[in-house]
């Protein structure tokens, strides 16, 4: 017999199955209903907007970027402008004959027909950029062909009419419209304004209409204009002289700046090599974009010694006319500090000679006096006092807040951390084992020489809002009583003495103008952290004025390849040329007595 099958069905099981099927149907309908409610009610506006895209497409209208101006004598002149060009774009959904349209674009713009055809037939998009930075005459020629789906949008591009003038200071605007480096980056929010919205209604042929007043949904708000503190004529001269001296010194690069010590205003700031912001995309080494005067800290060498002397004088542990016995060598933490040339012989020295002969052991001796007057040891108390002057008064290790992208802070070692602390701090007195930027050195010298006020270095004179409202940037004090006024009075003749006793001294009549400063020659650390045997950076920081300092000049020439001490043979001659330039061409007041 074969198998038998039961044809009986349990009625309860059948009912349960029916109920289950009904529940599933109800759940499915519920899901569909919730989805329909979401699409038709909650997301209604969104999908209505999307449905209108054939006839109403929204595009951003870039805001006109603010103009950058600078002083030129008594005038204020634009140095960064905007240029109106056009972006040619296409809506692939409206292109009727891609072959003919591509042929037309190739004729008017140049380039490959096949490349244009790929863009014109792109899938999944209603907006394809065909070309950027198109001249108005070319735009008109393209639109005159009246190809459906091809339009033009006005775009404002940055232009730098003076080419490389103040390039690193200014920075540039990239293809996305963002400021990069310099003022363009630091003040991007002020300069960029607020974009608007374009309705971009198409005509009957699907050709987008121009951005006229009827076609603007939200008007753009232009950016604010900026007036800089720099003087164009001074900037041009500084750049030329810096280039000449970098090349004369057989160096690869250098930085220099001129600062008003009584307001903090930067009057000129330059780096070599430089670049043309109009052609930033052609630059092969992006390091050239950096403003080295602000962004590149280095061991400054003996240009630190006047600040060390000022601290010791200010503390009352020495006077400007103090003399001391210099042994020509100190042994500290198992290492020897020695001198070059003029300081190799032991003997009685003055503070003026310490600076003039650039005596390292003399600078270390000043730290010993901060530790204990009359002593020959470096103590915790001395290190902490010198640290206070370096960091809290001269503000090394702190960004100045100047309006620049990528400002560096530099490094000051902590007075009570690390091995060989006494040796480290002895080295800082003559500008090694710490780093600072040329800008920080200029600001510190300004505070040392102007009576003791540390003004924040600044590049902005005023900002002009789109409605014409002007906001002037007044001098901002970051620290007061950096040194006593009497310390400033003592330091100026000491630095004049240094100039008088060097090769540049004959170029200045100190009875008419006050000119002072100090060289620095610092070893260059290698990749392994050890100092290179024969590579040095040359620095110079000095001032020029009459009854008071009117300009501070700070210079660095990197690794010059000419014989002699880098500070003396590379940086010092540039300082002399700049000081003469300021006296003869930029209104330095002669002494009144």
Coordinates of C-alpha atoms in Angstrom, one line a residue:
X1 CA 0.0 0.0 0.0
X2 CA 1.2 3.5 -0.7
X3 CA 1.4 6.3 1.8
X4 CA -1.8 7.9 3.0
X5 CA -2.4 11.7 3.4
X6 CA -4.8 13.4 5.7
X7 CA -7.0 16.0 4.1
X8 CA -8.3 17.3 7.5
X9 CA -7.3 20.9 8.3
X10 CA -7.3 22.3 11.9
X11 CA -9.8 25.3 11.8
X12 CA -7.9 27.2 14.5
X13 CA -4.6 27.0 12.5
X14 CA -6.4 28.4 9.4
X15 CA -7.8 31.3 11.5
X16 CA -4.3 32.1 12.9
X17 CA -2.9 32.2 9.3
X18 CA -5.6 34.5 8.1
X19 CA -5.0 36.9 11.0
X20 CA -1.2 36.8 10.4
X21 CA -1.7 37.6 6.7
X22 CA -4.1 40.4 7.6
X23 CA -1.6 41.9 10.1
X24 CA 1.2 41.8 7.5
X25 CA -1.0 43.6 5.0
X26 CA -1.9 46.2 7.6
X27 CA 1.8 46.7 8.5
X28 CA 2.7 47.0 4.8
X29 CA 0.0 49.6 4.2
X30 CA 1.1 51.4 7.3
X31 CA 4.7 51.6 6.1
X32 CA 3.4 52.9 2.7
X33 CA 1.2 55.4 4.4
X34 CA 4.0 56.7 6.7
X35 CA 6.3 57.0 3.7
X36 CA 3.7 58.9 1.7
X37 CA 3.0 61.2 4.6
X38 CA 6.8 61.9 5.0
X39 CA 7.2 62.5 1.3
X40 CA 4.0 64.5 0.7
X41 CA 3.8 66.5 3.9
X42 CA 7.1 66.6 5.8
X43 CA 9.3 66.8 2.7
X44 CA 6.8 68.6 0.5
X45 CA 8.8 71.8 0.1
X46 CA 12.0 69.9 -0.6
X47 CA 10.5 67.9 -3.5
X48 CA 8.5 70.8 -4.9
X49 CA 11.9 72.7 -5.0
X50 CA 13.5 69.7 -6.8
X51 CA 10.6 69.4 -9.2
X52 CA 11.2 73.0 -10.3
X53 CA 14.8 72.5 -11.2
X54 CA 14.1 72.4 -14.9
X55 CA 13.0 76.0 -14.8
X56 CA 14.4 77.3 -11.6
X57 CA 18.0 76.6 -10.6
X58 CA 19.8 78.2 -7.7
X59 CA 23.4 79.2 -7.9
X60 CA 25.6 81.1 -5.5
X61 CA 26.6 84.6 -6.4
X62 CA 30.1 85.2 -4.9
X63 CA 30.5 88.4 -3.0
X64 CA 33.0 91.0 -4.2
X65 CA 36.0 90.6 -2.1
X66 CA 37.2 93.7 -0.2
X67 CA 40.0 95.9 -1.7
X68 CA 43.4 96.1 0.0
X69 CA 45.0 99.4 0.1
X70 CA 48.3 100.9 1.5
X71 CA 49.9 104.2 2.1
X72 CA 52.0 105.8 -0.5
X73 CA 53.4 109.0 1.0
X74 CA 50.3 111.1 1.8
X75 CA 48.1 109.1 -0.4
X76 CA 46.3 105.8 0.0
X77 CA 46.4 103.5 -3.0
X78 CA 44.9 100.1 -3.9
X79 CA 47.4 97.3 -4.1
X80 CA 44.9 94.4 -4.4
X81 CA 41.9 94.6 -6.7
X82 CA 39.2 92.4 -8.2
X83 CA 38.7 91.5 -11.8
X84 CA 35.3 90.5 -13.3
X85 CA 35.6 87.3 -15.4
X86 CA 33.1 84.6 -16.2
X87 CA 32.5 80.9 -15.6
X88 CA 31.0 79.1 -18.6
X89 CA 28.7 76.3 -17.5
X90 CA 26.2 73.8 -18.9
X91 CA 23.1 71.9 -17.9
X92 CA 23.6 68.5 -19.6
X93 CA 19.8 67.8 -19.4
X94 CA 19.1 70.8 -21.7
X95 CA 21.9 70.1 -24.3
X96 CA 20.2 69.1 -27.6
X97 CA 23.2 68.6 -29.8
X98 CA 26.3 67.8 -27.8
X99 CA 28.5 67.4 -30.9
X100 CA 27.7 70.9 -32.3
X101 CA 27.9 72.5 -28.9
X102 CA 31.3 70.9 -28.2
X103 CA 32.6 72.1 -31.6
X104 CA 31.4 75.6 -30.8
X105 CA 33.1 75.6 -27.4
X106 CA 36.4 74.4 -28.9
X107 CA 36.3 77.2 -31.4
X108 CA 35.7 79.9 -28.9
X109 CA 37.7 78.6 -25.9
X110 CA 40.3 76.3 -27.5
X111 CA 40.8 72.8 -26.2
X112 CA 39.5 69.4 -27.1
X113 CA 36.0 68.8 -28.6
X114 CA 36.0 65.4 -27.0
X115 CA 36.6 66.8 -23.5
X116 CA 33.8 69.3 -23.9
X117 CA 31.4 66.6 -25.1
X118 CA 32.2 64.5 -22.0
X119 CA 31.1 67.4 -19.9
X120 CA 28.0 68.2 -22.0
X121 CA 26.8 64.6 -21.8
X122 CA 27.6 64.0 -18.1
X123 CA 24.9 62.0 -16.2
X124 CA 23.4 62.7 -12.8
X125 CA 24.1 66.5 -12.7
X126 CA 22.4 69.7 -13.9
X127 CA 25.5 71.9 -13.5
X128 CA 28.9 71.3 -15.2
X129 CA 31.7 73.9 -15.3
X130 CA 33.0 74.2 -18.8
X131 CA 35.7 76.9 -18.3
X132 CA 36.7 79.5 -15.7
X133 CA 38.2 83.0 -15.9
X134 CA 36.7 83.7 -19.3
X135 CA 37.0 87.2 -20.7
X136 CA 33.8 89.2 -21.4
X137 CA 34.3 89.2 -25.2
X138 CA 34.6 85.4 -25.2
X139 CA 31.5 85.0 -23.0
X140 CA 29.5 87.2 -25.4
X141 CA 30.7 85.1 -28.4
X142 CA 29.6 81.9 -26.7
X143 CA 26.2 83.1 -25.7
X144 CA 25.5 84.6 -29.1
X145 CA 25.4 81.0 -30.5
X146 CA 22.3 80.5 -28.3
X147 CA 22.9 76.9 -27.5
X148 CA 20.3 75.6 -25.1
X149 CA 21.8 74.6 -21.7
X150 CA 24.9 76.7 -22.0
X151 CA 25.3 79.8 -19.8
X152 CA 27.7 82.2 -18.1
X153 CA 28.1 83.4 -14.6
X154 CA 30.0 86.5 -13.5
X155 CA 32.8 85.8 -11.0
X156 CA 35.1 88.2 -9.3
X157 CA 38.8 87.1 -9.2
X158 CA 41.6 88.6 -7.2
X159 CA 44.3 90.5 -9.0
X160 CA 47.6 91.9 -7.7
X161 CA 48.5 94.8 -10.1
X162 CA 52.0 95.2 -8.5
X163 CA 53.0 91.6 -9.1
X164 CA 55.2 90.3 -6.4
X165 CA 55.1 93.4 -4.2
X166 CA 54.6 92.4 -0.6
X167 CA 53.5 88.9 -1.8
X168 CA 54.1 86.9 1.4
X169 CA 52.6 89.7 3.4
X170 CA 49.5 89.8 1.3
X171 CA 49.0 86.1 0.5
X172 CA 46.6 85.1 -2.2
X173 CA 43.1 83.8 -2.9
X174 CA 42.8 80.2 -4.1
X175 CA 40.4 78.8 -6.7
X176 CA 37.8 78.1 -4.0
X177 CA 37.8 81.8 -3.1
X178 CA 39.5 81.4 0.2
X179 CA 42.4 83.6 1.4
X180 CA 45.6 81.7 1.9
X181 CA 48.6 83.0 3.8
X182 CA 49.3 86.6 4.8
X183 CA 46.5 89.2 5.1
X184 CA 44.2 87.3 2.8
X185 CA 44.1 84.4 5.2
X186 CA 44.2 86.3 8.5
X187 CA 41.4 88.7 7.5
X188 CA 39.5 86.3 5.2
X189 CA 36.2 86.7 7.1
X190 CA 36.4 90.5 6.8
X191 CA 37.5 90.5 3.1
X192 CA 35.2 87.8 1.7
X193 CA 31.8 89.2 2.5
X194 CA 28.6 87.1 2.2
X195 CA 27.5 85.3 -1.0
X196 CA 24.1 85.8 -2.5
X197 CA 21.7 83.5 -4.4
X198 CA 20.9 83.6 -8.1
X199 CA 17.5 82.2 -9.3
X200 CA 18.9 81.5 -12.8
X201 CA 15.5 81.2 -14.6
X202 CA 15.9 79.8 -18.1
X203 CA 14.3 81.1 -21.2
X204 CA 12.0 79.2 -23.5
X205 CA 15.0 77.4 -25.1
X206 CA 16.4 76.4 -21.7
X207 CA 19.2 79.0 -21.9
X208 CA 20.0 80.4 -18.4
X209 CA 19.3 84.1 -18.2
X210 CA 21.9 86.6 -17.1
X211 CA 22.3 87.6 -13.4
X212 CA 20.3 90.8 -13.7
X213 CA 18.4 92.4 -10.8
X214 CA 15.2 90.4 -11.5
X215 CA 17.2 87.2 -11.4
X216 CA 18.7 87.6 -7.9
X217 CA 17.0 85.9 -5.0
X218 CA 19.5 87.1 -2.3
X219 CA 21.9 90.0 -3.1
X220 CA 25.5 89.4 -2.1
X221 CA 27.1 91.5 0.6
X222 CA 30.6 92.7 -0.5
X223 CA 33.6 92.3 1.8
X224 CA 35.2 95.1 3.8
X225 CA 38.1 97.1 2.4
X226 CA 41.4 97.0 4.4
X227 CA 44.0 99.8 4.6
X228 CA 47.5 98.5 5.6
X229 CA 50.1 100.3 7.6
X230 CA 52.8 99.7 5.0
X231 CA 54.2 102.4 2.8
X232 CA 54.4 101.3 -0.9
X233 CA 57.5 103.3 -1.7
X234 CA 59.3 102.0 1.4
X235 CA 58.2 98.4 0.6
X236 CA 59.5 98.6 -2.9
X237 CA 62.9 99.9 -1.7
X238 CA 63.1 97.3 1.0
X239 CA 62.4 94.5 -1.4
X240 CA 65.0 95.7 -3.9
X241 CA 67.8 96.1 -1.3
X242 CA 67.0 92.8 0.4
X243 CA 67.2 91.0 -2.9
X244 CA 70.5 92.7 -3.7
X245 CA 72.1 91.8 -0.4
X246 CA 70.9 88.2 -0.4
X247 CA 72.5 87.8 -3.8
X248 CA 75.6 89.7 -2.9
X249 CA 76.0 87.4 0.2
X250 CA 75.5 84.3 -2.0
X251 CA 72.6 83.3 0.2
X252 CA 69.4 81.5 -0.8
X253 CA 67.0 83.6 1.2
X254 CA 66.5 86.4 3.6
X255 CA 63.9 88.5 5.5
X256 CA 63.7 92.1 6.7
X257 CA 61.1 94.4 8.2
X258 CA 60.8 98.0 9.3
X259 CA 58.6 98.8 12.3
X260 CA 57.5 102.0 14.0
X261 CA 58.5 101.5 17.6
X262 CA 56.1 104.1 18.9
X263 CA 52.9 102.5 17.5
X264 CA 53.8 98.9 16.5
X265 CA 52.9 99.7 12.8
X266 CA 54.8 97.7 10.2
X267 CA 56.0 100.1 7.5
X268 CA 57.5 97.5 5.3
X269 CA 58.1 93.7 5.4
X270 CA 59.9 91.6 2.8
X271 CA 61.3 88.2 2.0
X272 CA 63.5 86.9 -0.8
X273 CA 62.9 84.9 -2.9
X274 CA 59.3 85.9 -3.5
X275 CA 56.5 85.0 -6.0
X276 CA 53.7 86.6 -8.0
X277 CA 50.3 86.0 -6.3
X278 CA 48.6 86.3 -9.7
X279 CA 50.5 83.1 -10.7
X280 CA 50.6 81.3 -7.4
X281 CA 49.6 78.0 -9.1
X282 CA 52.9 78.1 -11.1
X283 CA 55.0 78.1 -7.9
X284 CA 56.9 74.8 -7.5
X285 CA 58.1 75.2 -3.9
X286 CA 55.2 76.2 -1.6
X287 CA 57.7 77.3 1.1
X288 CA 58.0 80.5 -0.8
X289 CA 54.4 81.4 0.2
X290 CA 55.5 81.7 3.9
X291 CA 56.2 85.1 5.3
X292 CA 59.6 84.2 6.9
X293 CA 59.8 87.4 8.9
X294 CA 56.7 86.2 10.9
X295 CA 56.6 82.4 10.4
X296 CA 60.3 81.3 10.6
X297 CA 61.9 81.4 14.1
X298 CA 65.6 81.0 14.4
X299 CA 68.4 81.3 16.9
X300 CA 69.2 85.0 16.6
X301 CA 72.8 85.0 17.8
X302 CA 74.4 88.1 19.4
X303 CA 71.6 90.5 18.4
X304 CA 70.1 89.1 21.7
X305 CA 73.0 90.7 23.8
X306 CA 71.5 94.2 24.0
X307 CA 68.3 92.7 25.4
X308 CA 70.4 90.8 28.0
X309 CA 72.2 94.0 28.9
X310 CA 68.9 95.9 29.1
X311 CA 67.5 93.3 31.6
X312 CA 70.7 93.5 33.8
X313 CA 70.6 97.3 33.8
X314 CA 66.9 97.4 34.4
X315 CA 67.3 95.1 37.4
X316 CA 70.0 97.4 38.8
X317 CA 72.7 94.7 39.0
X318 CA 74.9 96.7 36.5
X319 CA 75.0 100.2 35.1
X320 CA 75.6 101.3 31.6
X321 CA 79.1 102.4 32.6
X322 CA 79.9 99.3 34.7
X323 CA 83.3 97.6 34.0
X324 CA 84.1 94.0 34.9
X325 CA 86.9 91.5 34.5
X326 CA 86.3 89.1 31.7
X327 CA 88.2 85.8 31.8
X328 CA 87.5 85.1 28.1
X329 CA 86.2 81.6 29.0
X330 CA 83.7 80.2 31.4
X331 CA 83.2 76.6 32.2
X332 CA 79.5 75.9 32.9
X333 CA 77.9 72.4 33.3
X334 CA 81.1 70.8 32.0
X335 CA 81.2 72.9 28.8
X336 CA 83.2 75.9 27.9
X337 CA 81.8 79.3 26.7
X338 CA 84.4 81.2 24.7
X339 CA 84.6 84.2 22.4
X340 CA 85.7 85.1 19.0
X341 CA 88.5 87.6 18.0
X342 CA 88.0 90.7 20.2
X343 CA 87.0 88.7 23.3
X344 CA 89.7 86.0 23.3
X345 CA 92.0 87.9 25.7
X346 CA 91.2 88.2 29.4
X347 CA 90.9 91.7 30.7
X348 CA 88.8 94.5 32.1
X349 CA 85.8 95.2 29.9
X350 CA 82.9 97.7 29.8
X351 CA 79.3 97.1 28.9
X352 CA 79.9 99.1 25.7
X353 CA 82.8 96.8 24.8
X354 CA 80.8 93.7 25.7
X355 CA 78.3 94.8 23.0
X356 CA 80.8 96.2 20.5
X357 CA 83.2 93.2 20.6
X358 CA 80.2 90.8 21.0
X359 CA 81.6 89.0 24.0
X360 CA 79.8 85.8 24.8
X361 CA 81.4 85.4 28.2
X362 CA 80.3 88.9 29.0
X363 CA 76.7 88.1 28.2
X364 CA 77.0 85.0 30.4
X365 CA 78.5 87.3 33.1
X366 CA 75.4 89.5 32.9
X367 CA 73.3 86.4 33.8
X368 CA 75.6 85.7 36.7
X369 CA 74.9 89.3 38.0
X370 CA 71.2 88.6 37.7
X371 CA 71.9 85.6 39.9
X372 CA 74.0 87.5 42.5
X373 CA 75.6 90.8 41.9
X374 CA 79.4 90.4 42.0
X375 CA 79.1 86.6 41.7
X376 CA 80.3 84.2 39.0
X377 CA 77.7 81.5 39.3
X378 CA 74.3 81.1 37.6
X379 CA 71.5 80.3 40.0
X380 CA 67.8 79.3 39.8
X381 CA 67.0 82.9 40.8
X382 CA 69.1 84.3 37.9
X383 CA 67.5 82.0 35.4
X384 CA 64.0 82.9 36.5
X385 CA 64.7 86.6 36.3
X386 CA 66.1 86.3 32.8
X387 CA 63.2 84.1 31.8
X388 CA 60.8 86.8 33.1
X389 CA 62.4 89.3 30.8
X390 CA 62.5 87.0 27.8
X391 CA 58.9 85.7 28.0
X392 CA 56.8 88.2 30.1
X393 CA 58.5 91.4 29.1
X394 CA 60.1 90.9 25.6
X395 CA 57.4 88.3 24.9
X396 CA 59.5 85.7 23.2
X397 CA 57.8 82.3 22.9
X398 CA 54.5 84.1 22.3
X399 CA 52.7 85.0 19.1
X400 CA 52.4 88.8 18.6
X401 CA 49.0 88.4 17.0
X402 CA 50.0 90.3 13.9
X403 CA 47.5 89.9 11.0
X404 CA 49.2 87.1 9.2
X405 CA 48.6 83.4 8.6
X406 CA 51.0 80.9 10.2
X407 CA 52.7 83.2 12.7
X408 CA 55.3 81.2 14.8
X409 CA 55.8 81.6 18.5
X410 CA 59.5 80.6 18.8
X411 CA 60.9 78.7 21.8
X412 CA 62.3 79.8 25.1
X413 CA 63.5 77.0 27.4
X414 CA 62.0 76.7 30.9
X415 CA 64.4 78.0 33.5
X416 CA 64.0 74.9 35.8
X417 CA 63.6 72.0 33.4
X418 CA 66.1 69.9 31.5
X419 CA 69.7 69.0 31.9
X420 CA 72.5 71.5 31.9
X421 CA 70.1 74.3 32.7
X422 CA 72.8 76.8 33.5
X423 CA 74.6 76.2 30.3
X424 CA 71.4 76.4 28.3
X425 CA 70.5 79.7 30.0
X426 CA 74.0 81.1 29.5
X427 CA 73.6 80.3 25.8
X428 CA 70.3 82.2 25.6
X429 CA 72.0 85.4 26.7
X430 CA 73.8 85.5 23.3
X431 CA 70.9 84.2 21.3
X432 CA 71.4 80.4 21.1
X433 CA 69.3 77.6 22.7
X434 CA 66.2 79.8 22.0
X435 CA 64.4 80.9 18.9
X436 CA 62.6 84.0 17.8
X437 CA 61.3 85.5 14.5
X438 CA 62.7 88.7 13.0
X439 CA 59.3 90.3 13.9
X440 CA 59.6 89.3 17.6
X441 CA 63.1 90.7 17.7
X442 CA 61.9 94.0 16.2
X443 CA 59.1 94.3 18.7
X444 CA 61.4 93.5 21.6
X445 CA 63.9 96.1 20.6
X446 CA 61.1 98.6 20.2
X447 CA 60.0 98.1 23.8
X448 CA 63.6 98.2 25.0
X449 CA 64.2 101.6 23.2
X450 CA 60.9 103.5 23.3
X451 CA 60.7 103.8 27.1
X452 CA 59.3 100.4 27.9
X453 CA 56.0 99.9 26.1
X454 CA 55.5 96.8 24.0
X455 CA 53.1 97.7 21.2
X456 CA 51.5 94.8 19.3
X457 CA 53.0 94.7 15.8
X458 CA 50.2 95.3 13.3
X459 CA 49.7 95.6 9.5
X460 CA 46.2 97.0 9.5
X461 CA 45.6 100.7 9.7
X462 CA 41.8 100.6 9.3
X463 CA 38.9 98.6 7.9
X464 CA 36.2 100.1 5.8
X465 CA 32.8 98.4 5.8
X466 CA 30.6 98.2 2.7
X467 CA 28.5 101.0 4.0
X468 CA 31.6 103.2 4.3
X469 CA 31.9 103.0 8.1
X470 CA 35.6 103.2 9.0
X471 CA 37.2 101.3 12.0
X472 CA 40.6 102.7 12.7
X473 CA 43.1 100.3 14.4
X474 CA 44.7 102.2 17.3
X475 CA 48.1 101.2 18.7
X476 CA 47.5 98.3 21.1
X477 CA 49.7 97.9 24.2
X478 CA 50.5 94.3 25.1
X479 CA 52.9 95.1 28.0
X480 CA 53.9 98.2 29.9
X481 CA 57.0 98.9 32.0
X482 CA 59.0 96.3 30.0
X483 CA 62.0 98.3 31.0
X484 CA 62.3 101.6 32.8
X485 CA 62.5 104.8 30.7
X486 CA 66.0 105.2 32.2
X487 CA 67.0 101.8 30.8
X488 CA 65.9 102.9 27.3
X489 CA 67.9 106.1 27.7
X490 CA 70.9 104.1 28.7
X491 CA 70.6 101.5 25.8
X492 CA 70.4 104.0 23.0
X493 CA 74.0 105.4 23.3
X494 CA 75.4 101.9 23.9
X495 CA 74.0 100.8 20.5
X496 CA 75.1 104.0 18.9
X497 CA 78.6 103.2 20.2
X498 CA 78.4 99.8 18.5
X499 CA 77.6 101.4 15.1
X500 CA 80.3 104.0 15.5
X501 CA 83.0 101.4 16.0
X502 CA 82.0 99.2 13.1
X503 CA 82.7 99.6 9.4
X504 CA 79.3 101.3 8.8
X505 CA 80.0 104.0 11.4
X506 CA 81.5 106.5 9.0
X507 CA 78.2 106.6 7.0
X508 CA 76.3 108.3 9.8
X509 CA 76.7 111.6 11.6
X510 CA 75.5 110.7 15.1
X511 CA 75.3 114.4 16.1
X512 CA 72.4 114.8 13.6
X513 CA 70.8 111.4 13.6
X514 CA 70.7 108.6 16.1
X515 CA 71.7 105.2 14.6
X516 CA 72.4 102.1 16.6
X517 CA 72.2 98.3 16.4
X518 CA 73.8 95.0 16.9
X519 CA 74.9 92.1 14.6
X520 CA 74.2 88.4 15.3
X521 CA 75.9 85.4 13.9
X522 CA 74.3 82.1 14.9
X523 CA 75.2 78.5 14.1
X524 CA 72.6 76.6 12.2
X525 CA 71.2 73.4 13.6
X526 CA 71.3 70.4 11.3
X527 CA 68.7 67.7 10.8
X528 CA 70.3 65.6 13.6
X529 CA 70.0 68.6 16.1
X530 CA 73.7 69.2 16.1
X531 CA 75.1 72.5 14.9
X532 CA 76.6 72.5 11.4
X533 CA 80.3 73.1 11.3
X534 CA 80.5 75.9 8.8
X535 CA 76.9 77.3 8.3
X536 CA 75.7 80.4 10.1
X537 CA 72.8 82.8 9.9
X538 CA 73.4 86.5 10.0
X539 CA 71.1 88.9 11.8
X540 CA 71.0 92.6 12.6
X541 CA 68.5 94.5 14.7
X542 CA 68.9 98.3 15.0
X543 CA 67.2 101.6 15.0
X544 CA 67.3 105.1 13.4
X545 CA 65.8 108.3 14.7
X546 CA 66.6 111.7 16.1
X547 CA 65.7 112.5 19.7
X548 CA 64.0 109.1 19.9
X549 CA 64.0 106.0 17.7
X550 CA 61.6 106.4 14.8
X551 CA 62.2 103.1 13.0
X552 CA 63.3 99.6 14.0
X553 CA 65.0 97.5 11.4
X554 CA 65.2 93.7 11.8
X555 CA 67.1 91.5 9.3
X556 CA 68.1 87.9 8.8
X557 CA 70.3 86.6 5.9
X558 CA 70.3 82.8 5.9
X559 CA 73.6 80.9 5.5
X560 CA 75.6 83.5 3.5
X561 CA 78.5 82.0 1.5
X562 CA 81.0 84.9 1.7
X563 CA 84.0 85.1 4.1
X564 CA 83.5 86.6 7.5
X565 CA 81.0 86.6 10.3
X566 CA 77.5 86.3 8.8
X567 CA 76.0 89.1 10.9
X568 CA 78.8 91.5 10.0
X569 CA 79.3 90.7 6.3
X570 CA 75.7 89.9 5.3
X571 CA 73.2 91.6 7.5
X572 CA 75.0 94.7 8.7
X573 CA 75.6 96.3 5.2
X574 CA 71.8 95.9 4.5
X575 CA 71.0 97.7 7.8
X576 CA 73.2 100.6 6.8
X577 CA 71.6 100.9 3.4
X578 CA 68.1 100.8 4.9
X579 CA 69.0 103.3 7.6
X580 CA 70.4 105.7 5.0
X581 CA 67.2 105.2 2.9
X582 CA 65.0 106.1 5.9
X583 CA 67.0 109.2 6.7
X584 CA 67.1 110.5 3.2
X585 CA 63.7 109.6 1.9
X586 CA 61.2 108.9 4.8
X587 CA 61.2 111.8 7.1
X588 CA 63.5 110.9 10.0
X589 CA 63.6 113.9 12.3
X590 CA 67.1 115.1 13.2
X591 CA 68.2 115.7 16.7
X592 CA 66.9 118.9 18.3
X593 CA 70.1 119.4 20.3

